[in-house]
Amino acid sequence: MHVTMPPKLRFHSEQQWLDHYKSKFIENVDTSNGNNCHKWLGPTKVYKSTLYGRFYYIDYASLKKTETSAHKFIYMLSKSLTFIDSPGCEVSHLCHYSLCVNSDHLILEHKSINLGRNACKNYRKCSQQHIPHCIF
């Protein structure tokens, strides 16, 4: 009889859990573009007519299956965050490429600033109204 151990028991530490999911994440990333956009190759989902990468994992604390955007997961990983508790804020793409998971292209900012970046995307030129500036 095969018994599957709960995720928390399979990992002896939170660091081991983190290393496991970081490895799983990297399997779905194309970094062949150097320091430019790193394209997410894993599951995707359309949100407000834009295609975003999705990442699924078992939350270490709650043991619940969790779904999040790929760019949010890598941003949290790169900043050593376990969650983002900033009301009204979201992880924005400075490059305007929704499948990009290059942490250098991501920033946590208020939703109104992120929405303001849409004008830059539409004109393919940064308005210089926000810092950091958009990447094109």
Short mmCIF file of N, CA and C in Angstrom, two decimals:
data_model
loop_
_atom_site.label_atom_id
_atom_site.label_comp_id
_atom_site.label_asym_id
_atom_site.label_seq_id
_atom_site.Cartn_x
_atom_site.Cartn_y
_atom_site.Cartn_z
N MET A 1 0.84 -1.17 0.00
CA MET A 1 0.00 0.00 0.00
C MET A 1 0.89 1.24 0.00
N HIS A 2 0.62 2.14 -0.95
CA HIS A 2 1.41 3.37 -1.07
C HIS A 2 0.72 4.50 -0.31
N VAL A 3 1.46 5.13 0.57
CA VAL A 3 0.92 6.25 1.34
C VAL A 3 1.64 7.51 0.93
N THR A 4 0.87 8.54 0.54
CA THR A 4 1.46 9.83 0.19
C THR A 4 1.55 10.68 1.44
N MET A 5 2.75 11.15 1.71
CA MET A 5 2.96 11.99 2.89
C MET A 5 2.45 13.40 2.62
N PRO A 6 1.85 14.04 3.61
CA PRO A 6 1.46 15.44 3.43
C PRO A 6 2.68 16.27 3.08
N PRO A 7 2.53 17.30 2.24
CA PRO A 7 3.66 18.10 1.78
C PRO A 7 4.57 18.59 2.90
N LYS A 8 4.00 19.04 3.99
CA LYS A 8 4.82 19.59 5.07
C LYS A 8 5.74 18.51 5.64
N LEU A 9 5.30 17.26 5.62
CA LEU A 9 6.11 16.18 6.16
C LEU A 9 7.19 15.73 5.18
N ARG A 10 6.96 15.93 3.89
CA ARG A 10 7.96 15.56 2.90
C ARG A 10 9.16 16.49 2.96
N PHE A 11 8.95 17.71 3.40
CA PHE A 11 10.02 18.69 3.48
C PHE A 11 10.43 18.86 4.93
N HIS A 12 11.70 18.71 5.19
CA HIS A 12 12.21 18.81 6.55
C HIS A 12 12.32 20.25 7.03
N SER A 13 12.24 21.18 6.09
CA SER A 13 12.35 22.58 6.47
C SER A 13 11.64 23.44 5.43
N GLU A 14 11.37 24.67 5.81
CA GLU A 14 10.78 25.61 4.86
C GLU A 14 11.74 25.88 3.71
N GLN A 15 13.04 25.86 4.00
CA GLN A 15 14.04 26.08 2.94
C GLN A 15 13.99 24.96 1.91
N GLN A 16 13.82 23.73 2.36
CA GLN A 16 13.71 22.60 1.44
C GLN A 16 12.45 22.75 0.58
N TRP A 17 11.35 23.18 1.19
CA TRP A 17 10.11 23.44 0.46
C TRP A 17 10.34 24.52 -0.60
N LEU A 18 11.01 25.60 -0.19
CA LEU A 18 11.30 26.71 -1.10
C LEU A 18 12.17 26.26 -2.26
N ASP A 19 13.20 25.49 -1.98
CA ASP A 19 14.10 24.99 -3.03
C ASP A 19 13.34 24.12 -4.02
N HIS A 20 12.43 23.30 -3.51
CA HIS A 20 11.63 22.42 -4.37
C HIS A 20 10.78 23.24 -5.35
N TYR A 21 10.04 24.22 -4.83
CA TYR A 21 9.16 24.99 -5.71
C TYR A 21 9.92 25.97 -6.60
N LYS A 22 11.06 26.42 -6.14
CA LYS A 22 11.90 27.26 -7.00
C LYS A 22 12.37 26.44 -8.20
N SER A 23 12.77 25.20 -7.97
CA SER A 23 13.19 24.30 -9.04
C SER A 23 12.03 24.03 -10.00
N LYS A 24 10.84 23.76 -9.45
CA LYS A 24 9.65 23.53 -10.29
C LYS A 24 9.34 24.76 -11.14
N PHE A 25 9.48 25.93 -10.55
CA PHE A 25 9.21 27.18 -11.25
C PHE A 25 10.18 27.35 -12.42
N ILE A 26 11.46 27.18 -12.15
CA ILE A 26 12.50 27.41 -13.15
C ILE A 26 12.35 26.46 -14.35
N GLU A 27 11.80 25.28 -14.13
CA GLU A 27 11.55 24.34 -15.23
C GLU A 27 10.62 24.92 -16.28
N ASN A 28 9.84 25.93 -15.90
CA ASN A 28 8.84 26.53 -16.79
C ASN A 28 9.25 27.90 -17.32
N VAL A 29 10.55 28.22 -17.27
CA VAL A 29 11.00 29.55 -17.67
C VAL A 29 12.05 29.45 -18.78
N ASP A 30 11.86 30.26 -19.82
CA ASP A 30 12.83 30.39 -20.90
C ASP A 30 13.67 31.64 -20.63
N THR A 31 14.94 31.43 -20.26
CA THR A 31 15.83 32.55 -19.97
C THR A 31 16.82 32.79 -21.11
N SER A 32 16.54 32.25 -22.28
CA SER A 32 17.48 32.35 -23.40
C SER A 32 17.63 33.78 -23.92
N ASN A 33 16.78 34.68 -23.44
CA ASN A 33 16.83 36.07 -23.88
C ASN A 33 17.76 36.92 -23.00
N GLY A 34 18.63 36.27 -22.26
CA GLY A 34 19.59 36.98 -21.42
C GLY A 34 18.93 37.76 -20.31
N ASN A 35 19.32 39.02 -20.16
CA ASN A 35 18.77 39.89 -19.11
C ASN A 35 17.44 40.52 -19.52
N ASN A 36 16.97 40.20 -20.70
CA ASN A 36 15.68 40.74 -21.14
C ASN A 36 14.56 39.90 -20.53
N CYS A 37 13.40 39.92 -21.12
CA CYS A 37 12.26 39.18 -20.58
C CYS A 37 12.54 37.68 -20.51
N HIS A 38 12.14 37.08 -19.40
CA HIS A 38 12.20 35.64 -19.22
C HIS A 38 10.77 35.13 -19.38
N LYS A 39 10.54 34.38 -20.44
CA LYS A 39 9.18 33.97 -20.79
C LYS A 39 8.71 32.77 -19.97
N TRP A 40 7.51 32.91 -19.40
CA TRP A 40 6.85 31.82 -18.68
C TRP A 40 6.31 30.83 -19.69
N LEU A 41 6.66 29.54 -19.53
CA LEU A 41 6.23 28.48 -20.45
C LEU A 41 5.20 27.55 -19.83
N GLY A 42 4.89 27.77 -18.58
CA GLY A 42 3.95 26.90 -17.86
C GLY A 42 2.50 27.26 -18.12
N PRO A 43 1.61 26.83 -17.23
CA PRO A 43 0.18 27.10 -17.38
C PRO A 43 -0.11 28.60 -17.45
N THR A 44 -1.17 28.92 -18.17
CA THR A 44 -1.57 30.33 -18.32
C THR A 44 -3.06 30.48 -18.07
N LYS A 45 -3.47 31.71 -17.88
CA LYS A 45 -4.87 32.03 -17.67
C LYS A 45 -5.12 33.44 -18.19
N VAL A 46 -6.25 33.63 -18.85
CA VAL A 46 -6.61 34.96 -19.34
C VAL A 46 -7.29 35.73 -18.22
N TYR A 47 -6.80 36.94 -17.99
CA TYR A 47 -7.39 37.83 -16.99
C TYR A 47 -7.56 39.20 -17.64
N LYS A 48 -8.79 39.65 -17.73
CA LYS A 48 -9.10 40.94 -18.36
C LYS A 48 -8.46 41.03 -19.74
N SER A 49 -8.66 40.02 -20.55
CA SER A 49 -8.20 39.88 -21.94
C SER A 49 -6.67 39.83 -22.10
N THR A 50 -5.94 39.59 -21.02
CA THR A 50 -4.48 39.47 -21.09
C THR A 50 -4.07 38.11 -20.55
N LEU A 51 -3.13 37.47 -21.22
CA LEU A 51 -2.66 36.15 -20.84
C LEU A 51 -1.54 36.27 -19.79
N TYR A 52 -1.74 35.64 -18.64
CA TYR A 52 -0.75 35.65 -17.56
C TYR A 52 -0.35 34.23 -17.22
N GLY A 53 0.89 34.07 -16.76
CA GLY A 53 1.36 32.77 -16.29
C GLY A 53 0.74 32.45 -14.95
N ARG A 54 0.48 31.17 -14.71
CA ARG A 54 -0.08 30.70 -13.43
C ARG A 54 0.88 29.69 -12.84
N PHE A 55 0.97 29.71 -11.52
CA PHE A 55 1.84 28.76 -10.83
C PHE A 55 1.06 28.15 -9.67
N TYR A 56 1.16 26.83 -9.54
CA TYR A 56 0.42 26.09 -8.52
C TYR A 56 1.41 25.45 -7.55
N TYR A 57 1.10 25.53 -6.28
CA TYR A 57 1.96 24.94 -5.26
C TYR A 57 1.14 24.64 -4.01
N ILE A 58 1.72 23.85 -3.12
CA ILE A 58 1.10 23.56 -1.83
C ILE A 58 1.69 24.55 -0.83
N ASP A 59 0.83 25.36 -0.23
CA ASP A 59 1.28 26.34 0.75
C ASP A 59 1.91 25.63 1.94
N TYR A 60 3.09 26.07 2.33
CA TYR A 60 3.83 25.40 3.41
C TYR A 60 3.08 25.46 4.74
N ALA A 61 2.50 26.59 5.05
CA ALA A 61 1.84 26.76 6.35
C ALA A 61 0.46 26.09 6.41
N SER A 62 -0.35 26.31 5.37
CA SER A 62 -1.73 25.82 5.42
C SER A 62 -1.93 24.44 4.80
N LEU A 63 -0.95 24.00 4.02
CA LEU A 63 -1.03 22.73 3.28
C LEU A 63 -2.13 22.74 2.22
N LYS A 64 -2.58 23.91 1.83
CA LYS A 64 -3.62 24.03 0.81
C LYS A 64 -3.00 24.26 -0.56
N LYS A 65 -3.64 23.65 -1.57
CA LYS A 65 -3.20 23.89 -2.94
C LYS A 65 -3.46 25.37 -3.25
N THR A 66 -2.45 26.04 -3.77
CA THR A 66 -2.53 27.47 -3.99
C THR A 66 -2.21 27.78 -5.44
N GLU A 67 -2.94 28.73 -5.99
CA GLU A 67 -2.71 29.20 -7.35
C GLU A 67 -2.38 30.69 -7.27
N THR A 68 -1.36 31.11 -7.98
CA THR A 68 -1.01 32.53 -8.02
C THR A 68 -0.44 32.83 -9.40
N SER A 69 -0.29 34.11 -9.70
CA SER A 69 0.33 34.47 -10.97
C SER A 69 1.82 34.16 -10.89
N ALA A 70 2.37 33.71 -12.00
CA ALA A 70 3.79 33.34 -12.04
C ALA A 70 4.68 34.53 -11.70
N HIS A 71 4.33 35.71 -12.20
CA HIS A 71 5.18 36.88 -11.93
C HIS A 71 5.11 37.29 -10.46
N LYS A 72 3.98 37.10 -9.83
CA LYS A 72 3.86 37.41 -8.40
C LYS A 72 4.69 36.43 -7.58
N PHE A 73 4.65 35.13 -7.95
CA PHE A 73 5.42 34.12 -7.22
C PHE A 73 6.90 34.42 -7.29
N ILE A 74 7.43 34.73 -8.48
CA ILE A 74 8.87 34.98 -8.60
C ILE A 74 9.25 36.30 -7.94
N TYR A 75 8.36 37.27 -7.94
CA TYR A 75 8.64 38.53 -7.24
C TYR A 75 8.78 38.25 -5.74
N MET A 76 7.84 37.52 -5.19
CA MET A 76 7.89 37.19 -3.76
C MET A 76 9.15 36.39 -3.44
N LEU A 77 9.49 35.45 -4.30
CA LEU A 77 10.68 34.63 -4.10
C LEU A 77 11.94 35.50 -4.13
N SER A 78 12.01 36.42 -5.08
CA SER A 78 13.21 37.27 -5.22
C SER A 78 13.35 38.26 -4.07
N LYS A 79 12.25 38.61 -3.42
CA LYS A 79 12.28 39.55 -2.29
C LYS A 79 12.19 38.84 -0.94
N SER A 80 12.24 37.51 -0.97
CA SER A 80 12.14 36.68 0.25
C SER A 80 10.86 36.97 1.04
N LEU A 81 9.76 37.13 0.32
CA LEU A 81 8.46 37.36 0.94
C LEU A 81 7.65 36.07 0.93
N THR A 82 6.86 35.85 1.96
CA THR A 82 5.97 34.69 1.97
C THR A 82 4.57 35.07 1.50
N PHE A 83 4.24 36.35 1.59
CA PHE A 83 2.98 36.85 1.06
C PHE A 83 3.10 38.36 0.91
N ILE A 84 2.19 38.93 0.15
CA ILE A 84 2.18 40.38 -0.03
C ILE A 84 0.92 40.92 0.64
N ASP A 85 1.12 41.72 1.67
CA ASP A 85 0.00 42.31 2.40
C ASP A 85 0.08 43.83 2.26
N SER A 86 -0.18 44.28 1.07
CA SER A 86 -0.16 45.72 0.77
C SER A 86 -1.45 46.06 0.04
N PRO A 87 -2.49 46.45 0.78
CA PRO A 87 -3.78 46.75 0.14
C PRO A 87 -3.64 47.76 -0.99
N GLY A 88 -4.27 47.45 -2.10
CA GLY A 88 -4.25 48.35 -3.25
C GLY A 88 -3.01 48.23 -4.11
N CYS A 89 -2.09 47.36 -3.73
CA CYS A 89 -0.86 47.21 -4.49
C CYS A 89 -0.87 45.90 -5.28
N GLU A 90 -0.10 45.89 -6.35
CA GLU A 90 0.03 44.69 -7.16
C GLU A 90 1.42 44.65 -7.79
N VAL A 91 1.81 43.46 -8.23
CA VAL A 91 3.10 43.32 -8.88
C VAL A 91 2.93 43.70 -10.34
N SER A 92 3.68 44.72 -10.76
CA SER A 92 3.57 45.26 -12.13
C SER A 92 4.75 44.83 -12.99
N HIS A 93 4.47 44.70 -14.28
CA HIS A 93 5.52 44.44 -15.27
C HIS A 93 6.03 45.77 -15.82
N LEU A 94 7.28 46.09 -15.57
CA LEU A 94 7.86 47.31 -16.13
C LEU A 94 8.04 47.18 -17.64
N CYS A 95 8.13 45.94 -18.12
CA CYS A 95 8.34 45.67 -19.54
C CYS A 95 7.03 45.53 -20.32
N HIS A 96 5.92 45.48 -19.61
CA HIS A 96 4.58 45.35 -20.21
C HIS A 96 4.33 44.00 -20.90
N TYR A 97 5.17 43.01 -20.61
CA TYR A 97 4.98 41.68 -21.20
C TYR A 97 4.44 40.76 -20.10
N SER A 98 3.18 40.40 -20.22
CA SER A 98 2.48 39.70 -19.14
C SER A 98 3.03 38.30 -18.83
N LEU A 99 3.78 37.70 -19.74
CA LEU A 99 4.36 36.38 -19.48
C LEU A 99 5.81 36.48 -18.99
N CYS A 100 6.30 37.70 -18.77
CA CYS A 100 7.66 37.89 -18.28
C CYS A 100 7.74 37.58 -16.79
N VAL A 101 8.74 36.77 -16.41
CA VAL A 101 8.97 36.45 -15.01
C VAL A 101 10.40 36.82 -14.60
N ASN A 102 10.98 37.79 -15.29
CA ASN A 102 12.30 38.32 -14.91
C ASN A 102 12.06 39.25 -13.73
N SER A 103 12.57 38.89 -12.57
CA SER A 103 12.30 39.68 -11.35
C SER A 103 12.82 41.11 -11.46
N ASP A 104 13.80 41.35 -12.34
CA ASP A 104 14.29 42.72 -12.55
C ASP A 104 13.27 43.58 -13.29
N HIS A 105 12.28 42.96 -13.90
CA HIS A 105 11.25 43.67 -14.65
C HIS A 105 9.97 43.86 -13.84
N LEU A 106 10.00 43.48 -12.57
CA LEU A 106 8.79 43.50 -11.73
C LEU A 106 8.94 44.46 -10.56
N ILE A 107 7.83 45.08 -10.19
CA ILE A 107 7.83 46.00 -9.06
C ILE A 107 6.48 45.94 -8.36
N LEU A 108 6.49 46.11 -7.05
CA LEU A 108 5.26 46.20 -6.28
C LEU A 108 4.88 47.67 -6.22
N GLU A 109 3.71 48.00 -6.75
CA GLU A 109 3.27 49.40 -6.76
C GLU A 109 1.76 49.47 -6.66
N HIS A 110 1.26 50.66 -6.37
CA HIS A 110 -0.18 50.85 -6.24
C HIS A 110 -0.85 50.60 -7.60
N LYS A 111 -2.05 50.05 -7.54
CA LYS A 111 -2.79 49.71 -8.74
C LYS A 111 -2.96 50.90 -9.68
N SER A 112 -3.14 52.10 -9.13
CA SER A 112 -3.33 53.29 -9.99
C SER A 112 -2.08 53.59 -10.82
N ILE A 113 -0.90 53.34 -10.25
CA ILE A 113 0.33 53.55 -11.02
C ILE A 113 0.44 52.49 -12.10
N ASN A 114 0.12 51.26 -11.75
CA ASN A 114 0.15 50.18 -12.73
C ASN A 114 -0.80 50.48 -13.89
N LEU A 115 -1.99 50.94 -13.58
CA LEU A 115 -2.94 51.29 -14.63
C LEU A 115 -2.43 52.44 -15.48
N GLY A 116 -1.74 53.39 -14.85
CA GLY A 116 -1.16 54.51 -15.59
C GLY A 116 -0.11 54.07 -16.58
N ARG A 117 0.53 52.96 -16.29
CA ARG A 117 1.54 52.43 -17.21
C ARG A 117 0.91 51.95 -18.52
N ASN A 118 -0.40 51.70 -18.52
CA ASN A 118 -1.05 51.25 -19.75
C ASN A 118 -0.91 52.25 -20.88
N ALA A 119 -0.89 53.54 -20.55
CA ALA A 119 -0.69 54.57 -21.58
C ALA A 119 0.68 54.38 -22.23
N CYS A 120 1.67 54.07 -21.42
CA CYS A 120 3.02 53.83 -21.95
C CYS A 120 2.99 52.64 -22.90
N LYS A 121 2.29 51.59 -22.48
CA LYS A 121 2.19 50.38 -23.31
C LYS A 121 1.53 50.71 -24.64
N ASN A 122 0.45 51.49 -24.59
CA ASN A 122 -0.29 51.84 -25.81
C ASN A 122 0.55 52.67 -26.77
N TYR A 123 1.38 53.57 -26.24
CA TYR A 123 2.21 54.45 -27.08
C TYR A 123 3.60 53.88 -27.34
N ARG A 124 3.91 52.73 -26.68
CA ARG A 124 5.23 52.09 -26.80
C ARG A 124 6.35 53.06 -26.44
N LYS A 125 6.06 53.94 -25.50
CA LYS A 125 7.03 54.92 -25.02
C LYS A 125 6.66 55.28 -23.59
N CYS A 126 7.65 55.35 -22.71
CA CYS A 126 7.38 55.66 -21.31
C CYS A 126 7.04 57.14 -21.15
N SER A 127 5.99 57.40 -20.41
CA SER A 127 5.55 58.78 -20.16
C SER A 127 6.46 59.49 -19.17
N GLN A 128 7.33 58.74 -18.47
CA GLN A 128 8.23 59.28 -17.46
C GLN A 128 7.46 59.85 -16.26
N GLN A 129 6.18 59.49 -16.11
CA GLN A 129 5.35 59.97 -15.01
C GLN A 129 5.46 59.12 -13.75
N HIS A 130 6.23 58.07 -13.83
CA HIS A 130 6.35 57.15 -12.69
C HIS A 130 7.81 56.67 -12.59
N ILE A 131 8.19 56.28 -11.40
CA ILE A 131 9.51 55.75 -11.17
C ILE A 131 9.36 54.39 -10.48
N PRO A 132 10.04 53.36 -10.93
CA PRO A 132 10.95 53.38 -12.08
C PRO A 132 10.21 53.50 -13.39
N HIS A 133 10.96 53.90 -14.41
CA HIS A 133 10.37 54.06 -15.73
C HIS A 133 10.13 52.71 -16.39
N CYS A 134 9.26 52.69 -17.36
CA CYS A 134 8.97 51.46 -18.10
C CYS A 134 10.20 51.00 -18.88
N ILE A 135 10.23 49.71 -19.15
CA ILE A 135 11.31 49.09 -19.94
C ILE A 135 10.74 48.73 -21.30
N PHE A 136 11.36 49.23 -22.34
CA PHE A 136 10.95 48.85 -23.71
C PHE A 136 12.14 48.34 -24.47
#
